[in-house]
Amino acid sequence: MGGAMAARLLAAGHRLTVHTRSPEKARRLIAAGAEWAATPAAAARGAAATFIMVGHPADVEQVVFGTDGVLDGLAPGTLLIDHTTSSPELAERLAAAAVGRGAWSLDAPVSGGDRGAREGTLTVMVGGDPRARQALEVCWSAVAGRVVDCGPPGSGQRTKLVNQIAIASGMIGMCEALLFAHRAGLGLETTLTAIGGGAAGSWSLANLAPRILRGDLGPGFLVEHFIKDMRLALEECRRMSLRLPGLELAESLYRSLADRGMERLGTQALVLALAEHAGHAWPLPGERSPPDLPRSP
Amino acid sequence: MGGAMAARLLAAGHRLTVHTRSPEKARRLIAAGAEWAATPAAAARGAAATFIMVGHPADVEQVVFGTDGVLDGLAPGTLLIDHTTSSPELAERLAAAAVGRGAWSLDAPVSGGDRGAREGTLTVMVGGDPRARQALEVCWSAVAGRVVDCGPPGSGQRTKLVNQIAIASGMIGMCEALLFAHRAGLGLETTLTAIGGGAAGSWSLANLAPRILRGDLGPGFLVEHFIKDMRLALEECRRMSLRLPGLELAESLYRSLADRGMERLGTQALVLALAEHAGHAWPLPGERSPPDLPRSP
């Protein structure tokens, strides 16, 4: 997603210096006019705003606080923006470290996926000073359809975790609905038509259920990234002494997918974990899907 | 809902005879031109189509198979339509009984709620002979925005249960998201703005979450009716040897609401059950937002 967002910034006429941990990932950006920086510190040096988009909180820590990290290149009066979905507590530490340099930091995780990144329709959830956010309007207008000020540092991350918590149990509902319909011998397309427009309706049902029916369990959004996000949310829950049984159930089901080597499938692959749990044979990718089963006895 | 649907049939110019178990519920329909029948059999006698809309499968059984039940008045060549969300197995028995009278039966549960019934925008999920369904076009055009042929008898009920299964875990996700946001001190309206338009989006999030924020936990759709529907779905699961952990979790959480006397609240009151489970104090009456907690009569 970072690549797609950077490409949109370039296309909008911004000067861009990039560093990627796997250099080949920067090739297309460099061909499109970006400059290469050998380290995160070098990328930050001389930049008015430094954007980070990596995988895990540990990667953010490494990229910012590590040797030749962003912090070494961050000049006073500039901005540090972390687009990674990461830990709220780390966002607070980033903000404090930026202040220590006379700079500003914003946590700014996004929703909208690869497609939102390519089309510039992401939602950005921002934690940090609204004045810093306003200074970024000129950049975010190229990548985002919506930018929401969520509150002080960490609030962007917390809001993104709220988003993932709503998705987690919603995915269970969508997949269980398909499993029940399949087991009961209902026509799955007809069933989606019947239930999609009312109180059962959701983004998952409209967008991911049809992919499941086509036998397409590819990402979309990777199982392994969603597990990371749910674990961040569960960590926050522990910190706040909050128990969320739906989130716990979703994390355990997705973990069972990862344990079976399916962490590179899309999140809709949850249907396989639930089928396993339910004792129901769901057709795997490559098989005919949806199979017309005989009516259940 | 039966009353609102009947009123629309009357307003569309159909001749209507009504029987209600609580006679006062028919008063407005009679004032609007409906005839009164003293028994279900009397209501069915001479009718081209007999519609049932009651609470529970046991009520359907009583109204159809009981003394002076619909079956006693059902003439050959006429139609019996059950709009109640009820058991698929009972729908199959109704169909067989109707055939025994030379009549047709359709299971035809609806979604869209009170509002859909008043506005004539319900979705009707039909199990039974499509020719019988076509004969009803003239009636359903007055009450429904969409009529879906789901398959043989029982398929309408099964499709409605699929709908309720998708809702069940979706409600968990929506309420857990609000609880997390509240506990984390996020602005709840801002959070809904940030997460409502993307992959976390759902009918529940768009329609019920704002009611929760206003402190409105009234129905909408009653907790006790939703529990009935989830139990029908769980019965079907047992019959088909299918285990759905999200549905089981939702049923147990809603049961805990009913156990505390809150079965006459709307389904969004799930937030109270989850708050209890989470060990989080959700604002109760007289606090931040005042949900009324009427006890069941």
Coordinates of C-alpha atoms in Angstrom, one line a residue:
Chain A
M1 CA 0.0 0.0 0.0
G2 CA 2.9 2.3 0.7
G3 CA 4.0 2.0 -2.9
A4 CA 0.6 2.9 -4.3
M5 CA 0.3 5.9 -1.9
A6 CA 3.8 7.1 -2.9
A7 CA 3.0 6.7 -6.6
R8 CA -0.1 9.0 -6.1
L9 CA 2.1 11.6 -4.3
L10 CA 4.5 11.6 -7.2
A11 CA 1.8 11.8 -9.8
A12 CA 0.3 14.8 -7.9
G13 CA 3.7 16.6 -8.4
H14 CA 5.3 16.2 -5.0
R15 CA 9.1 15.7 -4.8
L16 CA 9.6 12.3 -3.2
T17 CA 12.6 10.5 -1.7
V18 CA 12.1 6.8 -0.9
H19 CA 13.7 4.1 1.1
T20 CA 12.4 0.6 1.2
R21 CA 13.9 -2.3 3.1
S22 CA 13.7 -4.4 0.0
P23 CA 15.2 -2.1 -2.7
E24 CA 13.5 -3.8 -5.6
K25 CA 10.2 -2.5 -4.2
A26 CA 11.3 1.1 -5.0
R27 CA 12.2 0.4 -8.6
R28 CA 8.9 1.6 -10.1
L29 CA 8.8 4.7 -7.9
I30 CA 12.4 5.6 -9.0
A31 CA 11.5 5.0 -12.6
A32 CA 8.6 7.4 -12.0
G33 CA 10.9 10.1 -10.7
A34 CA 11.5 9.4 -7.0
E35 CA 15.0 9.7 -5.5
W36 CA 16.5 6.8 -3.7
A37 CA 17.7 7.1 -0.1
A38 CA 20.1 4.4 1.3
T39 CA 18.7 4.7 4.9
P40 CA 15.5 5.9 6.6
A41 CA 17.6 8.8 8.1
A42 CA 18.7 9.8 4.6
A43 CA 15.1 9.7 3.4
A44 CA 14.0 12.0 6.2
R45 CA 16.9 14.4 5.9
G46 CA 15.7 17.6 4.1
A47 CA 12.1 16.4 3.9
A48 CA 9.2 18.5 5.0
A49 CA 7.2 15.4 5.8
T50 CA 8.4 11.8 6.3
F51 CA 5.8 9.0 5.7
I52 CA 6.2 5.5 7.1
M53 CA 4.2 2.5 5.9
V54 CA 5.6 -0.8 7.0
G55 CA 4.3 -4.1 8.4
H56 CA 4.5 -4.4 12.1
P57 CA 5.1 -2.2 15.1
A58 CA 8.6 -3.7 15.5
D59 CA 9.3 -2.6 11.9
V60 CA 8.2 1.0 12.8
E61 CA 10.5 0.9 15.9
Q62 CA 13.4 -0.2 13.8
V63 CA 12.7 2.3 11.0
V64 CA 12.4 5.2 13.4
F65 CA 14.6 4.4 16.4
G66 CA 17.1 2.0 14.9
T67 CA 20.6 2.8 13.5
D68 CA 20.3 5.4 10.7
G69 CA 16.6 5.6 11.6
V70 CA 14.2 8.4 10.6
L71 CA 14.8 10.1 13.9
D72 CA 18.4 10.7 13.0
G73 CA 17.3 12.7 9.9
L74 CA 14.2 14.5 11.3
A75 CA 14.7 18.2 11.3
P76 CA 12.9 20.7 13.6
G77 CA 9.6 22.0 12.2
T78 CA 9.0 18.9 10.0
L79 CA 6.4 16.2 10.2
L80 CA 6.7 12.5 10.8
I81 CA 3.6 10.5 9.8
D82 CA 3.2 6.8 10.5
H83 CA 0.6 5.2 8.1
T84 CA 1.2 1.7 9.5
T85 CA -1.5 0.1 11.6
S86 CA 0.4 -0.1 14.8
S87 CA 0.4 0.1 18.5
P88 CA -1.2 3.2 20.1
E89 CA 1.4 3.1 22.8
L90 CA 4.2 3.3 20.1
A91 CA 2.3 6.2 18.5
E92 CA 2.6 8.0 21.8
R93 CA 6.3 7.3 22.0
L94 CA 6.8 8.5 18.4
A95 CA 5.0 11.7 19.2
A96 CA 7.2 12.3 22.3
A97 CA 10.4 11.5 20.3
A98 CA 9.3 13.9 17.5
V99 CA 8.6 16.7 20.1
G100 CA 12.2 16.0 21.4
R101 CA 13.4 17.0 17.9
G102 CA 11.2 20.0 17.7
A103 CA 9.1 18.1 15.1
W104 CA 5.6 16.8 15.0
S105 CA 4.4 13.2 14.7
L106 CA 1.0 12.0 13.6
D107 CA -0.3 8.4 13.8
A108 CA -2.3 8.0 10.6
P109 CA -3.4 4.4 9.8
V110 CA -5.6 4.1 6.8
S111 CA -8.6 2.0 5.7
G112 CA -9.7 1.3 2.2
G113 CA -7.2 -1.3 1.2
D114 CA -5.0 -1.7 -1.9
R115 CA -7.8 -0.4 -4.1
G116 CA -8.3 2.7 -2.0
A117 CA -4.6 3.3 -2.1
R118 CA -4.5 3.0 -5.9
E119 CA -7.6 5.2 -6.4
G120 CA -6.8 7.8 -3.8
T121 CA -9.9 7.1 -1.7
L122 CA -8.4 5.9 1.6
T123 CA -9.7 7.0 4.9
V124 CA -7.0 8.4 7.1
M125 CA -7.5 8.2 10.9
V126 CA -5.3 10.8 12.5
G127 CA -4.0 11.0 16.0
G128 CA -2.0 14.2 16.9
D129 CA -2.1 17.9 16.6
P130 CA -4.8 19.1 14.2
R131 CA -2.5 21.9 13.0
A132 CA 0.0 19.3 11.8
R133 CA -2.8 17.5 10.1
Q134 CA -3.8 20.7 8.3
A135 CA -0.3 21.1 7.0
L136 CA -0.6 17.7 5.4
E137 CA -3.8 18.5 3.5
V138 CA -1.7 19.1 0.4
C139 CA -0.4 15.6 0.5
W140 CA -3.4 13.7 1.7
S141 CA -5.6 15.2 -0.9
A142 CA -3.7 12.9 -3.3
V143 CA -4.3 9.7 -1.4
A144 CA -7.4 10.0 0.7
G145 CA -11.1 10.5 0.3
R146 CA -11.5 11.3 3.9
V147 CA -9.2 12.4 6.7
V148 CA -10.6 12.2 10.3
D149 CA -9.1 14.0 13.3
C150 CA -9.5 11.4 16.0
G151 CA -7.7 13.1 19.0
P152 CA -4.3 13.2 20.6
P153 CA -1.4 10.9 19.6
G154 CA -2.5 7.2 19.6
S155 CA -6.1 8.1 18.7
G156 CA -5.6 7.3 15.1
Q157 CA -4.3 3.9 15.9
R158 CA -7.1 3.3 18.5
T159 CA -9.7 4.3 15.9
K160 CA -8.2 1.9 13.3
L161 CA -8.4 -0.9 16.0
V162 CA -12.1 0.0 16.5
N163 CA -12.5 -0.5 12.8
Q164 CA -10.8 -3.9 12.9
I165 CA -12.8 -5.0 15.9
A166 CA -16.1 -4.3 14.0
I167 CA -14.8 -6.2 11.0
A168 CA -13.6 -9.2 13.1
S169 CA -17.0 -10.4 14.3
G170 CA -18.7 -9.1 11.2
M171 CA -16.6 -11.6 9.2
I172 CA -17.7 -14.4 11.5
G173 CA -21.4 -13.5 10.8
M174 CA -20.9 -13.3 7.1
C175 CA -19.0 -16.6 6.9
E176 CA -21.4 -18.5 9.3
A177 CA -24.3 -17.3 7.2
L178 CA -22.7 -18.7 4.1
L179 CA -21.9 -22.0 5.8
F180 CA -25.5 -22.4 7.1
A181 CA -26.9 -21.6 3.7
H182 CA -24.5 -24.1 2.0
R183 CA -25.2 -26.9 4.5
A184 CA -29.0 -26.3 4.2
G185 CA -28.7 -26.7 0.4
L186 CA -29.9 -23.1 -0.4
G187 CA -28.8 -21.4 -3.6
L188 CA -26.0 -19.2 -2.4
E189 CA -26.4 -16.4 -5.0
T190 CA -30.1 -16.3 -4.3
T191 CA -29.5 -16.1 -0.6
L192 CA -27.1 -13.2 -1.0
T193 CA -29.8 -11.4 -3.0
A194 CA -32.3 -12.0 -0.3
I195 CA -30.3 -10.9 2.7
G196 CA -27.9 -8.3 1.2
G197 CA -30.2 -5.3 1.2
G198 CA -31.5 -5.3 4.8
A199 CA -30.4 -5.4 8.4
A200 CA -27.8 -8.2 7.6
G201 CA -26.1 -6.0 5.0
S202 CA -22.5 -5.2 5.3
W203 CA -19.4 -4.3 3.3
S204 CA -18.1 -7.8 3.9
L205 CA -21.4 -9.4 2.6
A206 CA -21.4 -7.2 -0.4
N207 CA -17.7 -7.5 -1.3
L208 CA -16.2 -10.6 0.2
A209 CA -19.1 -13.1 0.1
P210 CA -19.3 -13.0 -3.7
R211 CA -15.6 -13.6 -3.9
I212 CA -16.0 -16.7 -1.6
L213 CA -18.8 -17.9 -3.9
R214 CA -16.4 -17.6 -6.9
G215 CA -13.8 -19.6 -5.0
D216 CA -11.5 -16.6 -4.7
L217 CA -9.9 -16.6 -1.3
G218 CA -6.9 -14.4 -2.3
P219 CA -6.1 -11.1 -0.7
G220 CA -7.6 -8.3 -0.5
F221 CA -6.4 -8.0 3.0
L222 CA -4.0 -10.7 4.2
V223 CA -4.9 -13.0 7.0
E224 CA -1.5 -12.4 8.6
H225 CA -2.0 -8.6 8.7
F226 CA -5.5 -9.0 10.1
I227 CA -4.1 -11.3 12.9
K228 CA -1.5 -8.6 13.7
D229 CA -4.3 -6.0 14.0
M230 CA -6.5 -8.1 16.1
R231 CA -3.5 -8.8 18.4
L232 CA -2.8 -5.1 18.7
A233 CA -6.5 -4.7 19.7
L234 CA -6.3 -7.5 22.2
E235 CA -3.2 -6.0 23.7
E236 CA -5.0 -2.7 24.1
C237 CA -7.9 -4.6 25.7
R238 CA -5.6 -6.2 28.2
R239 CA -4.1 -2.8 29.0
M240 CA -7.6 -1.4 29.5
S241 CA -8.9 -4.6 31.3
L242 CA -11.6 -5.0 28.6
R243 CA -12.8 -8.4 27.5
L244 CA -14.2 -8.7 24.0
P245 CA -15.4 -12.3 23.3
G246 CA -16.2 -11.8 19.7
L247 CA -12.7 -10.4 19.0
E248 CA -11.1 -13.3 21.0
L249 CA -13.1 -15.8 19.0
A250 CA -12.1 -14.2 15.7
E251 CA -8.5 -14.1 16.6
S252 CA -8.5 -17.8 17.5
L253 CA -10.2 -18.8 14.3
Y254 CA -7.8 -16.7 12.2
R255 CA -4.9 -18.2 14.2
S256 CA -6.1 -21.7 13.2
L257 CA -5.9 -20.6 9.6
A258 CA -2.3 -19.4 10.0
D259 CA -1.4 -22.6 11.9
R260 CA -2.5 -24.4 8.7
G261 CA -0.3 -22.3 6.5
M262 CA -3.0 -20.1 5.1
E263 CA -1.8 -16.7 6.4
R264 CA -1.3 -15.4 2.9
L265 CA -4.9 -15.8 1.9
G266 CA -7.4 -13.0 2.1
T267 CA -9.5 -12.4 5.3
Q268 CA -12.5 -14.1 3.6
A269 CA -10.7 -17.4 4.0
L270 CA -12.2 -17.3 7.5
V271 CA -14.9 -19.4 5.9
L272 CA -12.4 -22.3 5.9
A273 CA -11.6 -22.0 9.6
L274 CA -15.3 -21.9 10.4
A275 CA -16.1 -24.8 8.1
E276 CA -13.4 -26.8 9.9
H277 CA -14.9 -25.8 13.3
A278 CA -18.4 -26.6 12.1
G279 CA -17.5 -30.0 10.8
H280 CA -18.7 -29.0 7.3
A281 CA -16.7 -29.6 4.1
W282 CA -16.3 -26.3 2.3
P283 CA -14.9 -26.5 -1.2
L284 CA -11.3 -25.4 -1.3
P285 CA -9.9 -23.0 -3.9
G286 CA -9.6 -24.8 -7.2
E287 CA -12.6 -27.0 -6.5
R288 CA -15.9 -26.3 -8.0
S289 CA -17.6 -23.5 -6.0
P290 CA -20.2 -23.3 -4.9
P291 CA -21.1 -27.0 -5.3
D292 CA -24.7 -27.9 -5.5
L293 CA -25.0 -30.1 -2.5
P294 CA -27.9 -32.4 -2.1
R295 CA -30.4 -31.1 0.5
S296 CA -29.3 -31.8 3.9
P297 CA -31.4 -34.6 5.6
Chain B
M1 CA -45.9 -6.1 11.7
G2 CA -48.9 -8.1 10.6
G3 CA -51.1 -5.1 11.4
A4 CA -49.0 -2.8 9.2
M5 CA -48.9 -5.3 6.4
A6 CA -52.7 -5.8 6.6
A7 CA -53.3 -2.1 6.5
R8 CA -51.3 -1.8 3.3
L9 CA -53.3 -4.6 1.7
L10 CA -56.5 -2.8 2.7
A11 CA -55.2 0.5 1.4
A12 CA -54.3 -1.2 -1.9
G13 CA -58.0 -2.1 -2.3
H14 CA -58.0 -5.8 -1.3
R15 CA -60.9 -7.2 0.6
L16 CA -59.6 -8.3 4.0
T17 CA -61.0 -10.4 6.8
V18 CA -58.9 -10.4 10.0
H19 CA -58.6 -12.5 13.1
T20 CA -56.3 -11.6 15.9
R21 CA -55.8 -13.4 19.1
S22 CA -56.0 -10.1 21.0
P23 CA -59.2 -8.6 19.4
E24 CA -58.2 -5.0 20.3
K25 CA -55.3 -5.3 17.9
A26 CA -57.8 -5.6 14.9
R27 CA -59.7 -2.4 15.9
R28 CA -57.9 -0.1 13.5
L29 CA -58.1 -2.5 10.6
I30 CA -61.8 -3.0 11.2
A31 CA -62.2 0.8 11.3
A32 CA -60.4 0.9 8.0
G33 CA -62.8 -1.6 6.4
A34 CA -61.6 -5.0 7.3
E35 CA -64.2 -7.7 8.4
W36 CA -63.8 -9.5 11.7
A37 CA -63.6 -13.2 11.9
A38 CA -64.1 -14.9 15.3
T39 CA -61.6 -17.8 14.5
P40 CA -58.7 -18.5 12.2
A41 CA -60.9 -21.0 10.4
A42 CA -63.6 -18.3 9.8
A43 CA -60.9 -15.9 8.5
A44 CA -59.7 -18.6 6.0
R45 CA -63.2 -19.6 4.8
G46 CA -63.9 -18.0 1.4
A47 CA -60.5 -16.3 1.2
A48 CA -58.3 -16.7 -1.9
A49 CA -55.2 -16.3 0.3
T50 CA -54.8 -16.6 4.0
F51 CA -51.8 -14.8 5.6
I52 CA -50.4 -15.6 9.0
M53 CA -48.1 -13.4 11.1
V54 CA -47.7 -14.4 14.7
G55 CA -44.9 -14.7 17.2
H56 CA -43.6 -18.2 17.6
P57 CA -43.7 -21.5 15.8
A58 CA -46.0 -22.8 18.6
D59 CA -48.4 -19.9 17.7
V60 CA -48.3 -20.9 14.1
E61 CA -49.1 -24.5 15.0
Q62 CA -52.0 -23.4 17.1
V63 CA -53.4 -21.0 14.5
V64 CA -53.2 -23.6 11.7
F65 CA -53.7 -27.0 13.3
G66 CA -55.6 -26.1 16.5
T67 CA -59.3 -26.1 17.0
D68 CA -61.0 -23.8 14.5
G69 CA -57.6 -23.4 12.9
V70 CA -56.9 -22.1 9.5
L71 CA -56.7 -25.6 8.1
D72 CA -60.4 -26.1 8.9
G73 CA -61.3 -23.2 6.6
L74 CA -58.8 -23.7 3.8
A75 CA -60.5 -24.4 0.5
P76 CA -59.0 -26.3 -2.4
G77 CA -57.1 -24.1 -4.9
T78 CA -56.4 -21.4 -2.3
L79 CA -53.2 -20.2 -0.7
L80 CA -51.8 -20.3 2.8
I81 CA -48.9 -17.9 3.5
D82 CA -47.0 -17.9 6.8
H83 CA -45.1 -14.6 7.2
T84 CA -43.9 -15.6 10.7
T85 CA -40.2 -16.3 11.1
S86 CA -40.6 -19.9 12.1
S87 CA -39.2 -23.4 11.9
P88 CA -38.3 -24.7 8.5
E89 CA -39.5 -28.1 9.6
L90 CA -42.9 -26.6 10.5
A91 CA -43.0 -24.9 7.0
E92 CA -42.6 -28.4 5.5
R93 CA -45.5 -29.7 7.6
L94 CA -47.7 -26.7 6.6
A95 CA -46.9 -27.4 3.0
A96 CA -47.9 -31.0 3.3
A97 CA -51.1 -30.2 5.2
A98 CA -52.0 -27.6 2.5
V99 CA -51.5 -30.2 -0.2
G100 CA -53.7 -32.5 1.7
R101 CA -56.5 -29.9 1.3
G102 CA -55.7 -29.3 -2.4
A103 CA -54.3 -26.0 -1.5
W104 CA -50.8 -24.4 -1.6
S105 CA -48.7 -23.2 1.3
L106 CA -45.7 -20.8 1.2
D107 CA -43.3 -20.0 4.0
A108 CA -42.6 -16.3 3.5
P109 CA -40.8 -14.7 6.4
V110 CA -39.9 -11.0 5.9
S111 CA -37.0 -8.7 6.7
G112 CA -37.2 -4.9 6.9
G113 CA -38.8 -4.4 10.2
D114 CA -41.7 -2.3 11.4
R115 CA -40.6 0.5 9.1
G116 CA -40.4 -1.8 6.0
A117 CA -43.9 -3.0 6.9
R118 CA -45.3 0.5 7.2
E119 CA -43.6 1.7 4.0
G120 CA -44.2 -1.4 1.9
T121 CA -40.5 -2.1 1.4
L122 CA -40.2 -5.5 3.0
T123 CA -38.1 -8.3 1.6
V124 CA -40.1 -11.5 1.4
M125 CA -38.2 -14.8 1.4
V126 CA -40.4 -17.4 -0.2
G127 CA -40.2 -21.2 0.1
G128 CA -42.7 -23.2 -2.0
D129 CA -44.0 -23.4 -5.5
P130 CA -43.0 -20.4 -7.6
R131 CA -46.4 -20.6 -9.4
A132 CA -48.1 -20.0 -6.0
R133 CA -45.8 -17.1 -5.5
Q134 CA -46.7 -15.5 -8.8
A135 CA -50.4 -15.7 -7.8
L136 CA -49.5 -13.5 -4.8
E137 CA -47.7 -10.8 -6.8
V138 CA -50.9 -8.7 -6.6
C139 CA -50.8 -8.8 -2.8
W140 CA -47.1 -8.6 -2.2
S141 CA -46.7 -5.6 -4.5
A142 CA -48.5 -3.7 -1.7
V143 CA -46.2 -4.8 1.1
A144 CA -42.8 -5.7 -0.3
G145 CA -39.9 -4.1 -2.2
R146 CA -38.5 -7.4 -3.0
V147 CA -39.8 -11.0 -3.2
V148 CA -37.1 -13.8 -3.5
D149 CA -37.9 -17.4 -4.5
C150 CA -35.6 -19.3 -2.2
G151 CA -36.6 -22.9 -3.1
P152 CA -38.9 -25.7 -1.9
P153 CA -41.0 -25.4 1.3
G154 CA -38.8 -24.4 4.3
S155 CA -36.3 -22.5 2.1
G156 CA -37.9 -19.2 2.9
Q157 CA -37.4 -19.9 6.6
R158 CA -33.9 -21.2 6.1
T159 CA -33.0 -18.0 4.2
K160 CA -34.4 -15.8 6.9
L161 CA -32.3 -17.8 9.5
V162 CA -29.2 -17.1 7.3
N163 CA -30.1 -13.4 7.6
Q164 CA -30.3 -13.6 11.4
I165 CA -27.0 -15.5 11.6
A166 CA -25.3 -12.8 9.7
I167 CA -26.8 -10.2 12.0
A168 CA -26.0 -12.0 15.2
S169 CA -22.2 -11.8 15.0
G170 CA -22.4 -8.5 13.1
M171 CA -24.1 -7.0 16.2
I172 CA -21.3 -8.3 18.4
G173 CA -18.7 -6.6 16.2
M174 CA -20.6 -3.3 16.2
C175 CA -21.1 -3.3 20.0
E176 CA -17.5 -4.4 20.8
A177 CA -16.3 -1.6 18.5
L178 CA -18.3 1.0 20.5
L179 CA -17.2 -0.5 23.8
F180 CA -13.5 -0.4 22.8
A181 CA -13.9 3.2 21.6
H182 CA -15.7 4.3 24.7
R183 CA -13.1 2.6 27.0
A184 CA -10.3 4.2 25.0
G185 CA -11.8 7.6 25.5
L186 CA -12.4 8.2 21.7
G187 CA -15.1 10.5 20.5
L188 CA -17.8 8.1 19.6
E189 CA -19.4 10.2 16.8
T190 CA -16.0 10.9 15.3
T191 CA -15.2 7.2 15.4
L192 CA -18.4 6.3 13.6
T193 CA -17.5 8.8 10.9
A194 CA -14.1 7.3 10.6
I195 CA -15.1 3.7 10.3
G196 CA -18.6 3.8 8.8
G197 CA -17.7 4.1 5.2
G198 CA -15.2 1.3 4.7
A199 CA -14.8 -2.4 5.3
A200 CA -16.2 -2.1 8.8
G201 CA -19.5 -0.7 7.4
S202 CA -22.8 -2.4 8.0
W203 CA -26.5 -1.7 8.3
S204 CA -26.1 -2.1 12.1
L205 CA -23.3 0.4 12.3
A206 CA -25.2 2.9 10.2
N207 CA -28.6 2.5 11.9
L208 CA -28.2 1.0 15.4
A209 CA -24.8 2.5 16.6
P210 CA -26.2 6.1 16.3
R211 CA -29.2 5.0 18.4
I212 CA -26.9 3.5 21.1
L213 CA -25.0 6.8 21.1
R214 CA -28.3 8.7 21.7
G215 CA -29.1 6.3 24.6
D216 CA -32.0 4.8 22.6
L217 CA -32.1 1.1 23.4
G218 CA -35.8 0.6 22.5
P219 CA -37.0 -1.6 19.6
G220 CA -36.6 -1.7 16.6
F221 CA -36.4 -5.4 16.8
L222 CA -37.1 -7.0 20.1
V223 CA -34.4 -8.9 22.0
E224 CA -36.9 -11.7 22.7
H225 CA -37.8 -12.1 19.0
F226 CA -34.2 -12.2 18.0
I227 CA -33.5 -14.8 20.7
K228 CA -36.3 -16.9 19.2
D229 CA -34.8 -16.6 15.7
M230 CA -31.3 -17.5 16.9
R231 CA -32.7 -20.6 18.7
L232 CA -34.5 -21.7 15.5
A233 CA -31.2 -21.3 13.7
L234 CA -29.3 -23.3 16.4
E235 CA -32.0 -26.0 16.2
E236 CA -31.4 -26.2 12.5
C237 CA -27.7 -26.3 13.2
R238 CA -28.1 -29.3 15.6
R239 CA -30.3 -31.0 13.0
M240 CA -27.6 -30.5 10.4
S241 CA -24.7 -31.2 12.8
L242 CA -23.3 -27.8 12.2
R243 CA -21.5 -25.8 14.9
L244 CA -21.5 -22.0 14.5
P245 CA -19.5 -20.4 17.4
G246 CA -20.4 -16.8 16.6
L247 CA -24.1 -17.6 16.7
E248 CA -23.7 -19.6 19.9
L249 CA -21.8 -16.6 21.5
A250 CA -24.5 -14.2 20.3
E251 CA -27.3 -16.3 21.7
S252 CA -25.6 -16.6 25.1
L253 CA -25.1 -12.9 25.3
Y254 CA -28.7 -12.1 24.4
R255 CA -29.9 -14.7 26.8
S256 CA -28.0 -12.9 29.6
L257 CA -29.9 -9.8 28.6
A258 CA -33.2 -11.6 28.8
D259 CA -32.2 -13.1 32.2
R260 CA -31.8 -9.6 33.4
G261 CA -35.3 -8.7 32.3
M262 CA -34.3 -6.7 29.2
E263 CA -36.0 -8.9 26.6
R264 CA -38.3 -6.0 25.6
L265 CA -35.4 -3.7 24.5
G266 CA -34.1 -3.5 20.9
T267 CA -31.3 -5.8 19.7
Q268 CA -28.8 -2.9 20.0
A269 CA -29.1 -3.5 23.8
L270 CA -26.5 -6.2 23.2
V271 CA -24.0 -3.4 24.1
L272 CA -25.1 -3.8 27.7
A273 CA -24.5 -7.6 27.7
L274 CA -21.1 -7.1 26.2
A275 CA -20.3 -4.2 28.7
E276 CA -21.2 -6.6 31.5
H277 CA -19.0 -9.3 30.0
A278 CA -16.2 -6.9 29.4
G279 CA -16.2 -5.5 32.8
H280 CA -16.9 -2.0 31.4
A281 CA -19.4 0.4 32.8
W282 CA -21.6 1.5 29.9
P283 CA -23.5 4.6 30.7
L284 CA -26.8 3.5 32.2
P285 CA -30.0 5.6 32.6
G286 CA -29.4 9.1 33.8
E287 CA -25.8 9.0 32.9
R288 CA -24.1 10.3 29.7
S289 CA -26.9 9.0 27.5
P290 CA -30.0 7.7 29.1
P291 CA -31.1 4.3 27.8
D292 CA -34.5 3.4 29.3
L293 CA -34.4 -0.1 30.7
P294 CA -38.1 -1.1 30.9
R295 CA -38.6 -4.5 32.5
S296 CA -40.6 -7.0 30.6
P297 CA -44.3 -7.0 31.6

